[in-house]
Short mmCIF file of C-alpha atoms and ligand atoms in Angstrom, two decimals:
data_model
loop_
_atom_site.label_atom_id
_atom_site.label_comp_id
_atom_site.label_asym_id
_atom_site.label_seq_id
_atom_site.Cartn_x
_atom_site.Cartn_y
_atom_site.Cartn_z
CA MET A 1 -7.59 -13.80 -26.81
CA LYS A 2 -6.67 -10.69 -24.93
CA LEU A 3 -7.58 -10.42 -21.34
CA LEU A 4 -8.28 -7.64 -18.94
CA VAL A 5 -8.65 -7.70 -15.12
CA GLN A 6 -10.65 -4.86 -13.65
CA LYS A 7 -10.82 -4.32 -9.89
CA PHE A 8 -13.37 -2.21 -8.18
CA GLY A 9 -12.71 -1.01 -4.64
CA GLY A 10 -15.37 -0.53 -1.92
CA THR A 11 -16.38 2.99 -2.92
CA SER A 12 -16.67 1.89 -6.54
CA VAL A 13 -19.36 -0.62 -5.51
CA ALA A 14 -20.84 1.29 -2.60
CA ASN A 15 -24.47 1.38 -3.88
CA ALA A 16 -26.75 0.08 -6.66
CA GLU A 17 -25.99 2.94 -9.11
CA ARG A 18 -22.21 2.50 -8.73
CA ILE A 19 -22.42 -1.25 -9.19
CA HIS A 20 -24.34 -0.66 -12.47
CA ARG A 21 -21.68 1.85 -13.47
CA ALA A 22 -18.85 -0.84 -12.86
CA ALA A 23 -20.93 -3.43 -14.64
CA ARG A 24 -21.10 -1.07 -17.63
CA ARG A 25 -17.33 -0.80 -17.67
CA ALA A 26 -16.87 -4.63 -17.68
CA ILE A 27 -19.33 -4.91 -20.47
CA LYS A 28 -17.65 -2.17 -22.55
CA ALA A 29 -14.32 -4.15 -22.21
CA LYS A 30 -16.03 -7.25 -23.31
CA ASN A 31 -17.49 -5.51 -26.32
CA ASP A 32 -14.01 -4.22 -27.12
CA GLY A 33 -13.00 -7.93 -27.45
CA TYR A 34 -11.55 -8.75 -24.11
CA SER A 35 -12.03 -11.70 -21.85
CA VAL A 36 -12.92 -9.89 -18.60
CA VAL A 37 -12.20 -10.76 -15.02
CA VAL A 38 -13.77 -8.33 -12.45
CA VAL A 39 -12.44 -8.42 -8.94
CA VAL A 40 -14.53 -6.66 -6.32
CA SER A 41 -14.09 -5.53 -2.68
CA ALA A 42 -16.83 -5.44 -0.15
CA MET A 43 -19.26 -2.48 -0.46
CA GLY A 44 -17.69 0.65 1.05
CA GLY A 45 -17.49 0.28 4.86
CA ALA A 46 -18.88 -3.16 5.02
CA THR A 47 -15.71 -4.90 6.19
CA ASP A 48 -15.34 -2.27 9.03
CA ASP A 49 -19.03 -2.91 9.95
CA LEU A 50 -18.49 -6.62 10.09
CA LEU A 51 -15.40 -6.23 12.31
CA ASP A 52 -17.27 -3.88 14.56
CA LEU A 53 -20.12 -6.41 14.87
CA ALA A 54 -17.65 -9.16 15.80
CA GLY A 55 -15.99 -7.00 18.38
CA GLN A 56 -19.50 -6.57 20.06
CA ILE A 57 -19.81 -10.32 20.29
CA ASN A 58 -16.28 -11.36 21.25
CA SER A 59 -13.37 -8.96 22.00
CA ASN A 60 -10.84 -11.67 20.75
CA PRO A 61 -12.79 -13.55 18.14
CA PRO A 62 -11.30 -16.82 16.76
CA ARG A 63 -9.39 -15.92 13.58
CA ARG A 64 -10.99 -18.69 11.55
CA GLU A 65 -14.43 -17.21 12.32
CA LEU A 66 -13.34 -13.77 11.54
CA ASP A 67 -12.33 -15.04 8.06
CA MET A 68 -15.76 -16.74 7.70
CA LEU A 69 -17.45 -13.49 8.55
CA LEU A 70 -15.33 -11.07 6.67
CA THR A 71 -15.40 -12.94 3.40
CA THR A 72 -19.27 -12.47 3.26
CA GLY A 73 -18.69 -8.73 2.40
CA GLU A 74 -17.01 -9.71 -1.03
CA GLN A 75 -19.51 -12.46 -1.59
CA VAL A 76 -22.41 -9.72 -1.43
CA SER A 77 -20.63 -7.63 -4.05
CA ILE A 78 -19.81 -10.41 -6.61
CA ALA A 79 -23.38 -11.61 -6.64
CA LEU A 80 -24.79 -8.06 -7.13
CA MET A 81 -22.22 -7.38 -9.81
CA ALA A 82 -23.13 -10.52 -11.61
CA MET A 83 -26.83 -9.54 -11.30
CA ALA A 84 -26.10 -6.05 -12.69
CA ILE A 85 -24.33 -7.57 -15.76
CA SER A 86 -27.18 -10.07 -16.26
CA ALA A 87 -29.68 -7.16 -16.05
CA ALA A 88 -27.82 -5.36 -18.79
CA GLY A 89 -28.35 -8.55 -20.94
CA HIS A 90 -24.84 -10.02 -20.77
CA GLU A 91 -23.67 -13.27 -19.24
CA ALA A 92 -21.66 -13.25 -16.09
CA ILE A 93 -20.85 -15.63 -13.22
CA SER A 94 -19.73 -14.78 -9.73
CA LEU A 95 -16.95 -16.96 -8.01
CA THR A 96 -15.54 -17.10 -4.53
CA GLY A 97 -11.75 -17.46 -3.90
CA GLY A 98 -12.29 -21.14 -3.21
CA GLN A 99 -14.23 -21.67 -6.55
CA ILE A 100 -11.31 -20.21 -8.64
CA GLY A 101 -8.92 -22.44 -6.80
CA LEU A 102 -7.02 -19.51 -5.07
CA ILE A 103 -4.91 -21.58 -2.50
CA THR A 104 -3.20 -19.80 0.41
CA ASP A 105 -1.31 -20.87 3.41
CA ALA A 106 -3.28 -21.40 6.63
CA VAL A 107 -2.59 -18.14 8.48
CA HIS A 108 -5.99 -16.78 9.10
CA THR A 109 -6.52 -13.14 8.49
CA LYS A 110 -3.29 -12.62 6.79
CA ALA A 111 -2.80 -15.60 4.49
CA ARG A 112 -0.40 -15.62 1.60
CA ILE A 113 -1.39 -16.79 -1.89
CA GLN A 114 0.40 -20.03 -2.80
CA LYS A 115 -1.23 -20.85 -6.18
CA ILE A 116 -4.08 -20.04 -8.37
CA ASP A 117 -5.64 -22.58 -10.64
CA ALA A 118 -6.84 -20.66 -13.74
CA GLU A 119 -8.80 -23.53 -15.15
CA ARG A 120 -12.18 -22.52 -13.99
CA ILE A 121 -11.92 -18.90 -15.11
CA ARG A 122 -10.69 -20.05 -18.55
CA LYS A 123 -13.66 -22.36 -18.79
CA GLU A 124 -16.08 -19.63 -18.12
CA HIS A 125 -14.30 -17.27 -20.45
CA ALA A 126 -14.61 -19.92 -23.14
CA ALA A 127 -18.39 -19.96 -22.50
CA GLY A 128 -18.44 -16.22 -23.17
CA LYS A 129 -18.95 -15.04 -19.58
CA ILE A 130 -17.57 -12.16 -17.62
CA VAL A 131 -16.10 -13.64 -14.58
CA ILE A 132 -16.60 -11.86 -11.27
CA VAL A 133 -14.21 -12.81 -8.52
CA ALA A 134 -14.29 -12.07 -4.74
CA GLY A 135 -11.23 -10.20 -3.74
CA PHE A 136 -9.28 -10.58 -0.52
CA GLN A 137 -10.09 -14.35 0.10
CA GLY A 138 -8.95 -17.81 -0.64
CA ILE A 139 -8.93 -21.21 0.87
CA ASP A 140 -6.04 -23.24 2.42
CA GLU A 141 -5.09 -26.78 1.41
CA THR A 142 -7.82 -28.23 3.61
CA GLY A 143 -10.53 -26.11 2.20
CA GLU A 144 -10.75 -23.66 5.18
CA ILE A 145 -11.64 -20.11 4.19
CA THR A 146 -8.94 -17.48 4.55
CA THR A 147 -8.46 -13.67 3.92
CA LEU A 148 -5.28 -11.99 2.79
CA GLY A 149 -5.14 -8.92 4.93
CA ARG A 150 -6.96 -5.68 4.91
CA GLY A 151 -6.94 -3.98 1.52
CA ALA A 152 -5.83 -7.16 -0.23
CA SER A 153 -8.42 -7.28 -3.07
CA ASP A 154 -5.71 -5.28 -5.03
CA THR A 155 -3.45 -8.26 -4.48
CA THR A 156 -6.08 -10.75 -5.78
CA ALA A 157 -6.49 -8.61 -8.86
CA VAL A 158 -2.88 -8.28 -9.65
CA ALA A 159 -2.16 -11.91 -8.84
CA LEU A 160 -4.96 -12.98 -11.24
CA ALA A 161 -3.63 -10.67 -13.92
CA ALA A 162 -0.17 -12.30 -13.59
CA VAL A 163 -1.48 -15.89 -13.72
CA LEU A 164 -3.88 -15.27 -16.61
CA GLY A 165 -1.36 -13.35 -18.63
CA ALA A 166 -3.63 -10.19 -18.70
CA GLU A 167 -2.72 -7.29 -20.90
CA ARG A 168 -3.02 -5.12 -17.69
CA CYS A 169 -4.76 -4.84 -14.39
CA GLU A 170 -7.07 -1.81 -13.99
CA ILE A 171 -7.67 -0.64 -10.41
CA TYR A 172 -10.83 1.44 -10.15
CA THR A 173 -10.86 3.65 -7.13
CA ASP A 174 -12.15 6.90 -5.73
CA VAL A 175 -9.12 8.99 -6.80
CA ASP A 176 -8.16 9.62 -10.34
CA GLY A 177 -4.59 8.25 -9.99
CA VAL A 178 -1.31 8.74 -8.07
CA TYR A 179 -0.29 12.38 -7.30
CA THR A 180 3.00 14.05 -6.92
CA THR A 181 1.88 14.69 -3.24
CA ASP A 182 -1.33 14.75 -1.32
CA PRO A 183 -3.68 17.15 -3.29
CA ARG A 184 -5.61 17.87 -0.07
CA ILE A 185 -2.46 19.64 1.30
CA VAL A 186 -0.75 20.90 -1.82
CA HIS A 187 -3.38 22.03 -4.28
CA ALA A 188 -0.74 22.32 -7.02
CA ALA A 189 -0.13 18.58 -6.89
CA ARG A 190 -0.04 16.95 -10.32
CA LYS A 191 -1.25 13.47 -11.35
CA ILE A 192 1.63 11.17 -12.35
CA ASP A 193 1.25 9.50 -15.82
CA ARG A 194 3.74 6.65 -15.22
CA ILE A 195 5.64 5.48 -12.18
CA SER A 196 7.84 2.60 -11.57
CA TYR A 197 7.05 -0.30 -9.14
CA ASP A 198 9.85 0.71 -6.79
CA GLU A 199 8.73 4.27 -6.50
CA MET A 200 5.13 3.08 -5.90
CA LEU A 201 6.47 0.78 -3.13
CA GLU A 202 8.30 3.62 -1.42
CA PHE A 203 5.09 5.72 -1.61
CA ALA A 204 3.11 2.77 -0.11
CA SER A 205 5.74 2.50 2.80
CA LEU A 206 5.42 6.25 3.40
CA GLY A 207 1.68 6.04 3.78
CA ALA A 208 0.94 7.68 0.55
CA GLY A 209 -0.09 4.52 -1.14
CA VAL A 210 -3.27 4.43 -3.13
CA MET A 211 -2.62 0.74 -3.34
CA HIS A 212 -1.73 -2.25 -1.17
CA SER A 213 1.92 -2.90 -1.26
CA ARG A 214 1.78 -6.54 -1.74
CA ALA A 215 -0.13 -5.96 -4.91
CA ILE A 216 2.61 -3.71 -6.16
CA GLU A 217 5.20 -6.45 -5.25
CA PHE A 218 3.32 -8.98 -7.24
CA GLY A 219 3.07 -6.56 -10.11
CA LYS A 220 6.79 -6.00 -9.98
CA LYS A 221 7.70 -9.74 -9.77
CA TYR A 222 5.48 -10.70 -12.58
CA ASN A 223 5.72 -7.51 -14.64
CA VAL A 224 2.03 -6.59 -14.66
CA ASP A 225 1.01 -3.20 -15.91
CA ILE A 226 -1.24 -1.67 -13.29
CA HIS A 227 -3.49 1.19 -14.23
CA VAL A 228 -4.85 3.11 -11.17
CA ARG A 229 -7.88 5.26 -12.13
CA SER A 230 -11.13 6.68 -11.04
CA SER A 231 -14.32 4.68 -11.30
CA LEU A 232 -16.43 7.89 -11.72
CA THR A 233 -14.70 9.43 -14.72
CA ASP A 234 -13.13 8.32 -18.02
CA THR A 235 -9.82 10.15 -17.53
CA GLU A 236 -6.58 8.28 -17.70
CA GLY A 237 -5.14 7.51 -14.39
CA THR A 238 -1.58 6.53 -13.44
CA LEU A 239 0.35 3.57 -14.93
CA ILE A 240 2.52 1.62 -12.51
CA THR A 241 4.98 -0.22 -14.65
CA LYS A 242 8.61 -1.33 -15.10
CA GLU A 243 11.28 1.14 -14.84
CA VAL A 244 12.29 2.58 -18.20
CA LYS A 245 15.30 4.89 -18.98
CA GLN A 246 13.14 8.01 -19.57
CA MET A 247 11.83 7.80 -16.01
CA GLU A 248 15.31 8.77 -14.80
CA ASN A 249 14.96 12.10 -16.51
CA ILE A 250 12.52 13.06 -13.80
CA VAL A 251 14.64 13.50 -10.72
CA VAL A 252 11.90 13.41 -8.11
CA SER A 253 8.37 11.82 -8.80
CA GLY A 254 6.71 12.76 -5.56
CA VAL A 255 7.03 14.11 -2.09
CA THR A 256 5.26 12.55 0.82
CA LEU A 257 4.48 13.50 4.48
CA LYS A 258 4.09 10.88 7.16
CA THR A 259 2.66 12.11 10.43
CA ASP A 260 1.96 10.37 13.66
CA MET A 261 5.44 8.79 14.19
CA ALA A 262 7.40 8.62 17.35
CA GLN A 263 11.18 8.82 17.65
CA PHE A 264 13.25 7.09 20.32
CA LEU A 265 16.79 8.06 21.32
CA LEU A 266 19.04 5.70 23.21
CA GLN A 267 22.24 7.48 24.35
CA ASP A 268 25.56 6.31 25.95
CA LEU A 269 25.33 2.78 24.66
CA PRO A 270 28.54 0.93 24.68
CA ASP A 271 30.32 0.99 21.28
CA ASP A 272 30.78 -2.73 21.04
CA PRO A 273 29.83 -5.49 18.81
CA GLY A 274 26.39 -6.96 19.35
CA VAL A 275 24.85 -3.85 21.05
CA ALA A 276 22.74 -2.91 17.96
CA ALA A 277 21.61 -6.53 17.73
CA GLY A 278 20.80 -6.64 21.35
CA VAL A 279 18.68 -3.54 21.17
CA PHE A 280 16.74 -4.58 18.17
CA ALA A 281 16.22 -8.14 19.48
CA SER A 282 14.18 -6.68 22.29
CA VAL A 283 12.30 -4.39 19.93
CA ALA A 284 11.47 -7.33 17.61
CA GLU A 285 10.46 -9.47 20.41
CA ALA A 286 7.72 -6.94 21.24
CA LYS A 287 6.61 -7.13 17.60
CA VAL A 288 7.08 -3.37 17.13
CA ALA A 289 7.88 -2.56 13.48
CA VAL A 290 10.74 -0.09 13.26
CA ASP A 291 11.02 2.55 10.56
CA ASP A 292 14.40 4.46 9.96
CA ILE A 293 17.33 3.51 12.18
CA ILE A 294 20.29 5.92 12.87
CA GLN A 295 23.47 5.11 14.81
CA THR A 296 26.20 7.60 15.61
CA VAL A 297 29.32 7.11 17.62
CA GLY A 298 30.86 10.10 19.55
CA ASP A 299 34.53 10.56 20.49
CA SER A 300 33.74 9.13 24.14
CA ALA A 301 33.43 5.63 22.46
CA LYS A 302 29.68 5.63 23.29
CA ALA A 303 27.12 5.06 20.66
CA SER A 304 23.57 6.56 20.36
CA ILE A 305 20.94 4.81 18.47
CA SER A 306 17.69 6.49 17.28
CA PHE A 307 14.83 5.05 15.42
CA THR A 308 11.27 5.84 14.58
CA VAL A 309 8.09 3.75 15.05
CA GLU A 310 4.33 4.27 14.33
CA LYS A 311 2.77 6.33 17.07
CA ASN A 312 0.32 3.44 17.99
CA ASP A 313 3.31 1.36 18.92
CA LEU A 314 4.65 4.04 21.25
CA ALA A 315 3.46 2.72 24.66
CA GLU A 316 4.73 -0.70 23.67
CA CYS A 317 8.10 0.66 22.56
CA ARG A 318 8.56 2.78 25.61
CA LEU A 319 8.40 -0.40 27.68
CA VAL A 320 10.96 -2.06 25.55
CA CYS A 321 13.33 0.95 25.69
CA ASP A 322 13.12 0.99 29.54
CA LYS A 323 14.05 -2.64 29.53
CA ILE A 324 16.96 -1.85 27.22
CA ALA A 325 18.09 1.02 29.38
CA LYS A 326 18.33 -1.28 32.34
CA GLN A 327 20.08 -3.97 30.38
CA TYR A 328 22.92 -1.51 29.31
CA ASN A 329 22.82 0.61 32.33
CA ILE A 330 22.06 3.87 30.51
CA LYS A 331 20.12 6.82 31.87
CA SER A 332 18.67 8.66 29.02
CA VAL A 333 15.89 7.15 26.86
CA GLU A 334 14.33 10.08 25.02
CA CYS A 335 11.10 9.84 23.20
CA VAL A 336 9.80 12.60 20.77
CA SER A 337 6.23 12.25 19.77
CA PRO A 338 4.60 13.01 17.43
CA VAL A 339 7.27 13.61 14.77
CA SER A 340 6.74 13.90 11.03
CA LYS A 341 8.68 12.65 8.09
CA VAL A 342 8.99 14.32 4.76
CA SER A 343 10.35 12.34 1.94
CA ILE A 344 11.31 12.80 -1.65
CA VAL A 345 11.01 9.65 -3.94
CA GLY A 346 12.44 9.15 -7.45
CA VAL A 347 14.50 6.69 -9.51
CA GLY A 348 16.02 9.67 -11.19
CA MET A 349 18.12 10.31 -7.98
CA LYS A 350 20.23 7.42 -8.98
CA SER A 351 21.76 9.40 -11.85
CA HIS A 352 21.36 12.97 -10.72
CA THR A 353 23.58 15.09 -8.41
CA GLY A 354 22.62 17.78 -6.00
CA VAL A 355 19.20 16.32 -5.20
CA ALA A 356 19.81 16.29 -1.36
CA LEU A 357 21.02 19.88 -1.68
CA THR A 358 17.82 21.06 -3.38
CA MET A 359 15.72 19.31 -0.65
CA PHE A 360 17.75 20.81 2.27
CA LYS A 361 17.90 24.30 0.72
CA ALA A 362 14.06 24.24 0.31
CA LEU A 363 13.76 23.36 4.01
CA ALA A 364 16.27 26.06 5.07
CA ASN A 365 14.42 28.74 3.05
CA ALA A 366 11.16 27.64 4.67
CA LYS A 367 12.90 27.86 8.04
CA VAL A 368 12.23 24.20 8.83
CA ASN A 369 14.78 22.47 11.17
CA ILE A 370 15.76 18.88 10.13
CA ASN A 371 15.85 16.61 13.13
CA ALA A 372 17.24 13.59 11.34
CA ILE A 373 18.07 12.50 7.78
CA THR A 374 17.90 9.05 6.34
CA THR A 375 18.25 7.92 2.70
CA SER A 376 17.87 4.95 0.33
CA GLU A 377 18.83 4.69 -3.33
CA ILE A 378 15.62 6.27 -4.47
CA LYS A 379 14.51 8.19 -1.36
CA ILE A 380 15.62 10.96 0.96
CA SER A 381 13.66 11.48 4.19
CA CYS A 382 13.99 14.13 6.94
CA LEU A 383 12.23 14.20 10.26
CA VAL A 384 10.70 17.61 11.09
CA ASN A 385 8.57 19.05 13.83
CA PRO A 386 4.92 18.15 13.16
CA GLU A 387 3.82 21.78 13.08
CA GLN A 388 6.01 22.36 10.17
CA GLY A 389 5.28 19.24 8.18
CA GLU A 390 2.87 20.74 5.73
CA GLN A 391 5.06 23.84 5.20
CA ALA A 392 7.96 21.48 4.58
CA LEU A 393 6.01 19.46 1.97
CA LYS A 394 4.91 22.54 0.08
CA ALA A 395 8.32 23.98 0.05
CA ILE A 396 9.96 20.81 -1.24
CA HIS A 397 7.18 20.11 -3.82
CA SER A 398 7.78 23.51 -5.45
CA ALA A 399 11.53 23.40 -5.23
CA PHE A 400 11.58 20.31 -7.43
CA GLU A 401 9.15 22.02 -9.78
CA LEU A 402 6.35 19.61 -9.26
CA ASP A 403 3.75 22.30 -8.88
CA ASP A 404 1.11 22.30 -11.55
N1 LIG B 501 -12.83 -5.64 1.98
C1 LIG B 501 -11.38 -5.81 2.39
C2 LIG B 501 -11.06 -4.60 3.15
O1 LIG B 501 -11.74 -3.71 3.39
C3 LIG B 501 -10.47 -5.97 1.21
C4 LIG B 501 -10.46 -4.72 0.29
O2 LIG B 501 -11.23 -3.95 0.31
O3 LIG B 501 -9.53 -4.74 -0.54
O4 LIG B 501 -9.86 -4.66 3.81
MG1 MG B 502 -10.20 -1.53 -0.17
#
């Protein structure tokens, strides 16, 4: 029998009316002949409220107890969803992560899924029920309750779709799909019909993700078609799917702008083996996540290394850089903050030429200076001054003819 996983995010179950609306979707899918699994998040804002409450009680709550607390958010939604389906005259059953045998490692608040036992869900489907599953949670081998990290109900949904061999995983959210860029900044942004997993992963790492990146990784690994769409309308959203030849005809799928970054520049480092390793050992030790890294070597046999980090790691990173400066006896550690990064993403880049030129020309015409450039196989990024970020975004978006 064909099977569908539908995931409803916090805004899509934020009140009674929306829960009824979501329930009607699940019932419609059932009437269309599907076995249905509904995965839900906590009601909009509920997880934040619980975290806030925990903070008022204990500024550093035990992680096990945080998981115990946070999982209640999803438990509220599953029960209400099952009641809504029952009120509409259909059979449903709500189940926690533990009840469906979603086993994780024991790392509280950011556990990873190890296995899912599909038996219970299959049994309930065989009895004709719509199965409602709490997202974001599981249990470890010893039965302790765990959570999978913020936003991870998406991951629960895609993992279930993979294990159950679902036809696809529908992600219902408050936007109607993935756009060529942020429509709040560029009004001419267009909804993308189809996008590859890799492009979507780049979008997510550039802060433009509608979805949790681990969910996309799961989708890619197990080849699950993911349909991101609005819970408030019936319009088609965006299909995240495996890369096909015709996707390469589109040179650039989207343009992103990441703000609130900081750039560090270490100059006059010795140009010797082991220096970069030494620098980034210190950075890693401080648990600072590094974004793009650039090293250049001048004719004086000195190297400079620059790298970007999230702005909230700035203070921590400054301390680390001072330590590095002492270690290598260098004077200048420069820090520019904030900086913005504009990027183009597209699998078509692999087979088209002149892509970088189009991007740089667009920036030149808009009189935007480029402070640094980094690339990957399907992405080109430029660091720009934050005051010019939006202008840069618009110029590039229209240069690649992405405007509606
Ligand atoms: N409720 C959890 C959160 O807010 C999980 C989710 O919504 O995906 O992070
Ligand atoms: Mg969410």
